[in-house]
Amino acid sequence: MKNILFDLDGTLVDSSKGIIESFQYAFNSLSYPQPSIEIIRTYIGPPLETTFQNYFTESKDLDDAILAFRDNYKKSGVHQVSLYEGVKTSLRELSMKGYSLYVTTSKFQPMAYQMLENLQIADYFDGIYGSINNRFHKVDVINACLEENQLKKESTVIIGDTKFDMIGGNDANIHTIGVTWGFGSQTDLLNAGAEKICHHPKDIEKSLIY
């Protein structure tokens, strides 16, 4: 492997507190009943557009819910985040050894930039790709990264914590590594096509050998 595409939430960072509060804020803003925190946690990973479609059938309500989420997340949620132990060390070592590192996330792209800048790890990445108006499914984010940087699929891997990362990677015809320290389960990762499973950031480099 030469090119590593990292998911963000649940892979590089624990951002659950800010995401959960922003979901709650969005439901309250539109006077919709709130799902339980256990259910909201399952929404960390897929695009907002996909998640909110399960609740808001009117296009205006859907748009308003997304705007409310992002407004609250921009104000406070983006700061309620921490790097997983060992992530910064692994990024530094991988970068020093010549790997090309990218972020491919379903998070709104401007928020992904801001978060990585705040955590002082943005400079490790050759590109940061997230959700924008007409690109929010994981495979579309991955393909944008592949195309803009002319990356060879056979030497590119996505590393992520949920089935959505594995599905996106397989749909884009790149390699897949699932991690177990985030929001998904090992069973779901394997069922979604993860080629390998990694249990700690320090083990990422060993997982890159195919």
Rosetta silent file (secondary structure, phi, psi, omega in degrees, C-alpha in Angstrom):
SEQUENCE: MKNILFDLDGTLVDSSKGIIESFQYAFNSLSYPQPSIEIIRTYIGPPLETTFQNYFTESKDLDDAILAFRDNYKKSGVHQVSLYEGVKTSLRELSMKGYSLYVTTSKFQPMAYQMLENLQIADYFDGIYGSINNRFHKVDVINACLEENQLKKESTVIIGDTKFDMIGGNDANIHTIGVTWGFGSQTDLLNAGAEKICHHPKDIEKSLIY
SCORE:     score description
SCORE:     0.000 S_00000001
   1 L     0.000  137.832  177.599    0.000    0.000    0.000 S_00000001
   2 L  -117.097  -28.039 -174.527    1.161    3.510   -0.864 S_00000001
   3 E  -120.596  127.109 -177.671   -1.952    5.618   -0.302 S_00000001
   4 E  -117.874  121.180  176.975   -3.961    5.572    2.918 S_00000001
   5 E  -102.861  117.007 -179.049   -7.455    7.070    3.092 S_00000001
   6 E  -100.002  133.043  162.066   -8.590    7.631    6.679 S_00000001
   7 L   -66.969  165.345 -177.014  -12.137    8.019    7.849 S_00000001
   8 L  -105.852  -72.257 -177.166  -12.392   10.777   10.473 S_00000001
   9 E   -66.491  122.908  178.728  -15.097   10.252   13.132 S_00000001
  10 L    87.269   -7.004  179.265  -14.446    7.052   15.049 S_00000001
  11 L  -117.092  -55.223  175.372  -11.151    6.408   13.275 S_00000001
  12 L   -93.241  -36.099 -173.510   -8.911    9.391   13.929 S_00000001
  13 E  -133.280  150.821  168.465  -11.055   11.164   16.518 S_00000001
  14 E   -94.975  104.303 -176.022  -13.689   10.510   19.153 S_00000001
  15 L  -116.772   19.709 -170.716  -16.266   13.125   18.240 S_00000001
  16 H   -62.591  -40.493 -175.512  -19.336   11.410   19.680 S_00000001
  17 H   -60.434  -49.764 -178.587  -20.290   14.057   22.269 S_00000001
  18 H   -67.177  -35.681  179.499  -20.519   16.925   19.775 S_00000001
  19 H   -68.386  -46.079 -179.685  -22.280   14.827   17.140 S_00000001
  20 H   -60.970  -45.353  179.989  -24.905   13.500   19.571 S_00000001
  21 H   -63.718  -34.413  179.699  -25.630   16.995   20.926 S_00000001
  22 H   -73.032  -34.824  172.223  -25.964   18.377   17.392 S_00000001
  23 H   -62.193  -46.006  179.837  -28.440   15.651   16.440 S_00000001
  24 H   -61.090  -40.520  178.342  -30.456   16.466   19.559 S_00000001
  25 H   -61.817  -42.814 -179.027  -30.336   20.163   18.699 S_00000001
  26 H   -63.727  -45.028  179.269  -31.619   19.492   15.168 S_00000001
  27 H   -64.699  -41.372  178.389  -34.569   17.405   16.356 S_00000001
  28 H   -63.623  -39.269 -177.752  -35.458   19.996   19.007 S_00000001
  29 H   -61.460  -32.412 -179.379  -35.240   22.847   16.481 S_00000001
  30 L  -102.258    9.449  178.492  -37.900   21.211   14.329 S_00000001
  31 L    56.488   40.531  175.219  -39.956   19.989   17.315 S_00000001
  32 L  -101.681  146.049  176.222  -39.488   16.350   16.373 S_00000001
  33 L   -59.826  137.489 -178.683  -39.282   13.591   19.007 S_00000001
  34 L   -81.634  134.743  168.458  -35.671   12.728   19.774 S_00000001
  35 L   -67.359  163.742  177.143  -34.391    9.204   19.168 S_00000001
  36 L   -68.114  160.027  178.210  -32.519    7.627   22.069 S_00000001
  37 H   -60.661  -35.957  178.996  -28.787    8.240   22.428 S_00000001
  38 H   -60.633  -40.814  178.492  -28.223    4.558   21.599 S_00000001
  39 H   -71.140  -42.669  179.993  -29.989    5.044   18.256 S_00000001
  40 H   -59.298  -36.742  179.784  -28.254    8.370   17.576 S_00000001
  41 H   -60.435  -28.540  178.766  -24.879    6.674   18.052 S_00000001
  42 L   -73.952  -11.206  179.357  -25.696    4.424   15.084 S_00000001
  43 L   -89.733   -2.887  177.892  -25.953    7.572   12.940 S_00000001
  44 L   -80.086  107.468 -177.020  -22.284    8.428   13.429 S_00000001
  45 L   139.175  -61.785 -179.707  -20.793    7.466   10.084 S_00000001
  46 L   -72.521  161.461 -179.932  -23.440    7.733    7.371 S_00000001
  47 L   -62.840  149.587  175.457  -24.167   11.092    5.695 S_00000001
  48 H   -57.002  -39.637 -178.385  -26.630   13.459    7.374 S_00000001
  49 H   -57.491  -40.527 -179.739  -28.689   13.448    4.203 S_00000001
  50 H   -71.553  -44.311 -178.261  -29.221    9.702    4.505 S_00000001
  51 H   -64.188  -50.155 -174.976  -29.924    9.717    8.238 S_00000001
  52 H   -69.759  -21.234  176.161  -32.389   12.606    8.287 S_00000001
  53 L   -62.785  -21.564  178.148  -34.348   11.165    5.349 S_00000001
  54 L   -72.596  -16.174 -175.483  -35.582    8.533    7.810 S_00000001
  55 L  -119.346  -37.437 -172.161  -37.367   11.268    9.785 S_00000001
  56 L  -111.095  104.520 -175.838  -38.007   14.299    7.600 S_00000001
  57 L   -85.060  -25.563  177.128  -40.001   13.529    4.469 S_00000001
  58 L   -81.070  134.366 -175.479  -40.530   17.152    3.425 S_00000001
  59 H   -60.940  -35.584  179.550  -37.523   18.559    1.581 S_00000001
  60 H   -65.987  -42.877  178.251  -37.683   21.841    3.547 S_00000001
  61 H   -63.563  -39.482  178.364  -37.649   19.989    6.872 S_00000001
  62 H   -61.379  -47.764  179.595  -34.762   17.857    5.651 S_00000001
  63 H   -63.103  -41.083 -178.787  -32.774   20.941    4.637 S_00000001
  64 H   -66.480  -37.494  179.546  -33.626   22.719    7.908 S_00000001
  65 H   -65.442  -42.698  178.967  -32.538   19.720    9.985 S_00000001
  66 H   -64.191  -43.555  179.305  -29.181   19.545    8.207 S_00000001
  67 H   -63.462  -40.483  179.626  -28.661   23.297    8.627 S_00000001
  68 H   -64.573  -44.440  177.361  -29.572   23.114   12.327 S_00000001
  69 H   -57.597  -50.306 -174.972  -27.156   20.247   12.899 S_00000001
  70 H   -68.259  -32.709  178.238  -24.318   22.029   11.114 S_00000001
  71 H   -64.488  -47.013  179.478  -25.021   25.337   12.854 S_00000001
  72 H   -67.308  -38.298 -178.496  -24.772   23.743   16.285 S_00000001
  73 H   -66.197  -38.357  179.455  -21.787   21.637   15.265 S_00000001
  74 H   -65.733  -37.131 -177.215  -19.933   24.705   13.975 S_00000001
  75 H   -74.236  -41.951 -172.660  -20.564   26.592   17.205 S_00000001
  76 L  -136.868  -38.921 -172.843  -19.675   23.893   19.700 S_00000001
  77 H   -60.569  -36.949 -177.451  -19.609   20.324   18.389 S_00000001
  78 H   -63.738  -20.847 -179.899  -16.432   20.699   16.353 S_00000001
  79 H   -93.433  -10.758 -178.126  -14.570   21.508   19.575 S_00000001
  80 L   -93.111   69.124 -170.645  -15.949   18.522   21.534 S_00000001
  81 L  -151.889  151.486  175.631  -13.456   16.084   20.110 S_00000001
  82 E  -145.187  149.147  175.076  -10.237   14.290   21.001 S_00000001
  83 E   -71.645  141.393  172.076   -7.683   12.225   19.119 S_00000001
  84 L   -67.495  147.416  179.758   -7.643    8.534   19.879 S_00000001
  85 L   -57.111  129.468  177.213   -4.543    7.442   21.761 S_00000001
  86 L    91.328  -10.276 -176.712   -1.709    6.624   19.376 S_00000001
  87 H   -66.576  -48.895 -176.230   -3.236    8.286   16.299 S_00000001
  88 H   -62.726  -39.913  178.120   -0.867   11.251   16.085 S_00000001
  89 H   -62.863  -43.713 -179.998    2.185    9.033   16.520 S_00000001
  90 H   -64.394  -41.960  178.920    0.979    6.672   13.787 S_00000001
  91 H   -62.174  -43.831 -179.772    0.278    9.539   11.377 S_00000001
  92 H   -62.076  -44.961 -178.064    3.727   11.003   11.972 S_00000001
  93 H   -67.526  -41.969  179.303    5.466    7.661   11.425 S_00000001
  94 H   -64.519  -40.803  178.706    3.466    6.803    8.297 S_00000001
  95 H   -64.399  -42.562 -179.353    4.135   10.239    6.833 S_00000001
  96 H   -65.381  -27.598 -178.263    7.869    9.982    7.560 S_00000001
  97 L   -89.691    5.780  170.700    7.997    6.600    5.840 S_00000001
  98 L    95.440    5.112  175.543    6.614    8.010    2.611 S_00000001
  99 L   -71.659  145.556  173.161    2.968    6.995    2.652 S_00000001
 100 E   -92.940  123.182 -173.708    0.523    9.449    1.099 S_00000001
 101 E  -110.735  138.805  179.420   -2.212   10.186    3.635 S_00000001
 102 E  -138.309  159.113  169.955   -5.721   11.484    2.957 S_00000001
 103 E  -112.443  130.043  174.360   -8.960   11.968    4.856 S_00000001
 104 E  -128.861  106.555 -172.035  -12.196   10.762    3.248 S_00000001
 105 E  -132.368  153.880  173.177  -15.165   11.473    5.509 S_00000001
 106 E   -84.020   -3.474  175.528  -18.923   11.957    5.279 S_00000001
 107 E   -66.522  146.333  176.334  -18.523   14.950    7.607 S_00000001
 108 E   -51.570  125.387 -169.203  -19.196   18.357    6.024 S_00000001
 109 H   -55.948  -44.876  178.363  -15.863   19.204    4.396 S_00000001
 110 H   -58.982  -35.420  178.745  -15.347   22.659    5.968 S_00000001
 111 H   -70.031  -36.528  177.414  -15.931   21.145    9.421 S_00000001
 112 H   -62.432  -44.378  177.025  -13.448   18.358    8.705 S_00000001
 113 H   -58.494  -48.965 -176.156  -10.807   20.953    7.773 S_00000001
 114 H   -61.906  -43.609 -178.703  -11.509   22.994   10.888 S_00000001
 115 H   -61.782  -46.199 -178.429  -11.391   19.967   13.186 S_00000001
 116 H   -66.532  -34.922  175.534   -8.085   18.698   11.794 S_00000001
 117 H   -66.116  -44.958 -179.318   -6.587   22.188   12.016 S_00000001
 118 H   -60.529  -35.974 -178.159   -7.756   22.554   15.624 S_00000001
 119 L   -85.370   -2.625  177.349   -6.163   19.205   16.493 S_00000001
 120 L    61.137   40.535  174.836   -2.943   20.220   14.704 S_00000001
 121 L  -125.769    3.064 -177.282   -2.835   17.174   12.433 S_00000001
 122 H   -59.679  -33.551 -175.455   -4.034   18.698    9.135 S_00000001
 123 H   -69.772  -12.860  177.504   -0.469   18.989    7.824 S_00000001
 124 H   -74.962  -15.819 -171.231   -0.041   15.215    7.811 S_00000001
 125 L  -104.741  138.774  176.447   -2.561   14.885    4.976 S_00000001
 126 L   -80.425  -14.424  177.804   -2.075   15.425    1.256 S_00000001
 127 E  -168.801  145.668  179.100   -5.796   16.020    0.883 S_00000001
 128 E  -125.083  116.694 -174.723   -8.952   16.293    3.009 S_00000001
 129 E  -121.374  130.716 -179.906  -12.204   15.230    1.364 S_00000001
 130 E  -141.223 -165.999 -179.673  -15.653   15.429    2.900 S_00000001
 131 E   -75.383  133.200  170.583  -19.308   15.935    2.182 S_00000001
 132 E  -132.146 -176.105 -169.226  -20.311   18.836   -0.059 S_00000001
 133 L   -49.827  -50.759 -175.215  -23.601   19.685   -1.788 S_00000001
 134 L  -108.637   21.142 -178.532  -23.590   16.984   -4.466 S_00000001
 135 E  -148.229   99.508  179.565  -21.154   14.573   -2.827 S_00000001
 136 L  -136.021  -17.773  174.655  -22.008   12.939    0.457 S_00000001
 137 L   -73.945  145.887 -173.731  -21.975    9.159   -0.028 S_00000001
 138 H   -57.803  -40.898 -178.657  -18.681    7.598    1.054 S_00000001
 139 H   -63.412  -34.741  179.675  -17.926    6.073   -2.345 S_00000001
 140 H   -69.935  -37.438  176.868  -18.319    9.485   -4.000 S_00000001
 141 H   -65.612  -44.745  178.828  -15.933   11.092   -1.497 S_00000001
 142 H   -60.929  -46.981 -177.981  -13.411    8.289   -2.046 S_00000001
 143 H   -63.282  -34.576  176.964  -13.673    8.543   -5.828 S_00000001
 144 H   -62.474  -42.160  178.323  -13.098   12.311   -5.690 S_00000001
 145 H   -64.754  -45.053 -179.696   -9.880   11.693   -3.771 S_00000001
 146 H   -60.974  -45.490 -175.278   -8.761    8.954   -6.171 S_00000001
 147 H   -71.038  -45.386 -176.774   -9.455   11.021   -9.275 S_00000001
 148 H   -65.538  -30.464 -176.835   -8.001   14.343   -8.124 S_00000001
 149 H  -106.090    3.333  178.056   -4.776   12.723   -6.975 S_00000001
 150 L    51.565   50.076 -178.171   -4.587   10.053   -9.707 S_00000001
 151 L   -85.161  138.211  176.896   -4.178    7.318   -7.120 S_00000001
 152 L   -79.151  128.398 -174.539   -3.806    3.710   -8.255 S_00000001
 153 H   -64.019  -35.468 -175.887   -6.575    1.634   -6.723 S_00000001
 154 H   -68.375  -17.349  179.345   -4.443   -1.464   -6.246 S_00000001
 155 H  -116.479   24.679 -178.767   -2.093    0.435   -3.902 S_00000001
 156 E  -124.314  138.960 -179.343   -4.773    2.395   -2.020 S_00000001
 157 E  -133.867  144.112  170.184   -6.599    1.414    1.185 S_00000001
 158 E  -104.086  138.271  177.782   -9.327    3.013    3.260 S_00000001
 159 E  -116.082  121.478 -176.678   -9.152    2.676    7.035 S_00000001
 160 E  -153.646  168.431 -173.006  -12.432    3.141    8.889 S_00000001
 161 L  -105.597   -5.514 -178.022  -14.511    2.103   11.877 S_00000001
 162 L  -128.068  166.389  179.213  -17.942    1.420   10.344 S_00000001
 163 H   -61.227  -27.345 -178.904  -19.517   -0.710    7.662 S_00000001
 164 H   -65.794  -32.842  175.992  -20.089    2.434    5.586 S_00000001
 165 H   -68.619  -41.607 -179.412  -16.327    2.842    5.179 S_00000001
 166 H   -68.522  -42.137  178.428  -15.941   -0.775    4.083 S_00000001
 167 H   -63.182  -45.059  178.752  -18.883   -0.569    1.673 S_00000001
 168 H   -61.498  -42.862  178.833  -17.536    2.678    0.204 S_00000001
 169 H   -63.468  -43.308  179.212  -14.068    1.192   -0.191 S_00000001
 170 H   -67.470  -38.137  177.735  -15.378   -1.930   -1.888 S_00000001
 171 H   -65.038  -29.670  179.398  -17.636    0.093   -4.182 S_00000001
 172 L   -89.409   -1.526  178.081  -14.588    2.151   -5.184 S_00000001
 173 L    63.913   41.133  172.303  -12.527   -1.040   -5.730 S_00000001
 174 L  -118.408  173.770 -179.544   -9.811   -0.216   -3.210 S_00000001
 175 E   -76.940  159.986 -174.462   -8.523   -2.195   -0.223 S_00000001
 176 E  -136.182  135.008  173.158  -10.246   -2.007    3.165 S_00000001
 177 E  -130.033  124.566  177.476   -9.091   -2.165    6.793 S_00000001
 178 E   -94.915  145.430  177.303  -11.569   -1.954    9.652 S_00000001
 179 E  -118.749  147.209 -171.353  -10.670   -0.596   13.087 S_00000001
 180 L  -104.480    5.298 -177.743  -12.355   -1.590   16.343 S_00000001
 181 L   -93.787    2.941 -176.659  -11.742    1.447   18.570 S_00000001
 182 L  -103.266 -132.143 -170.221  -14.512    3.558   17.004 S_00000001
 183 L  -102.263   -9.848 -179.793  -18.288    3.306   16.597 S_00000001
 184 L  -100.729  174.738  178.510  -18.682    0.082   14.624 S_00000001
 185 L  -109.616  155.296  178.519  -18.289   -3.566   15.567 S_00000001
 186 H   -59.588  -39.343  179.720  -15.797   -6.104   14.249 S_00000001
 187 H   -61.460  -46.915  179.258  -18.666   -8.308   13.092 S_00000001
 188 H   -63.458  -39.024  179.471  -20.270   -5.504   11.080 S_00000001
 189 H   -62.592  -46.487 -179.419  -16.901   -4.558    9.569 S_00000001
 190 H   -66.945  -40.867  179.218  -16.189   -8.107    8.439 S_00000001
 191 H   -64.704  -26.707  179.757  -19.717   -8.603    7.124 S_00000001
 192 L   -88.571    1.658  173.165  -19.320   -5.401    5.096 S_00000001
 193 L   104.690   17.652  176.160  -16.142   -6.693    3.440 S_00000001
 194 L   -62.101  128.952  179.084  -13.229   -5.575    5.604 S_00000001
 195 L   -77.611  -31.512  179.953  -10.119   -7.383    4.380 S_00000001
 196 E  -142.635  160.761  177.168   -8.306   -6.887    7.683 S_00000001
 197 E  -123.865  135.127 -179.697   -9.092   -5.760   11.224 S_00000001
 198 E  -122.470  133.369 -173.908   -6.861   -3.467   13.285 S_00000001
 199 L  -104.123   -9.050  179.315   -7.283   -3.078   17.059 S_00000001
 200 L  -155.019  142.904  179.839   -4.915   -0.179   17.849 S_00000001
 201 H   -52.797  -31.090 -179.396   -3.456    2.719   15.830 S_00000001
 202 H   -67.029  -15.610 -178.755    0.070    1.433   16.464 S_00000001
 203 H   -94.965    1.061 -176.277   -0.813   -1.670   14.439 S_00000001
 204 H   -59.865  -46.757 -175.468   -1.882    0.207   11.299 S_00000001
 205 H   -59.951  -41.015  178.443    1.481   -0.045    9.548 S_00000001
 206 H   -63.203  -31.271 -179.070    1.604   -3.824    9.994 S_00000001
 207 H   -73.706  -12.813 -177.051   -1.876   -4.075    8.482 S_00000001
 208 L   -81.430   -6.126 -178.893   -0.700   -2.372    5.285 S_00000001
 209 L   -87.572  116.785 -178.654    1.287   -5.416    4.181 S_00000001
 210 L  -109.919    0.000    0.000   -0.748   -7.433    1.658 S_00000001
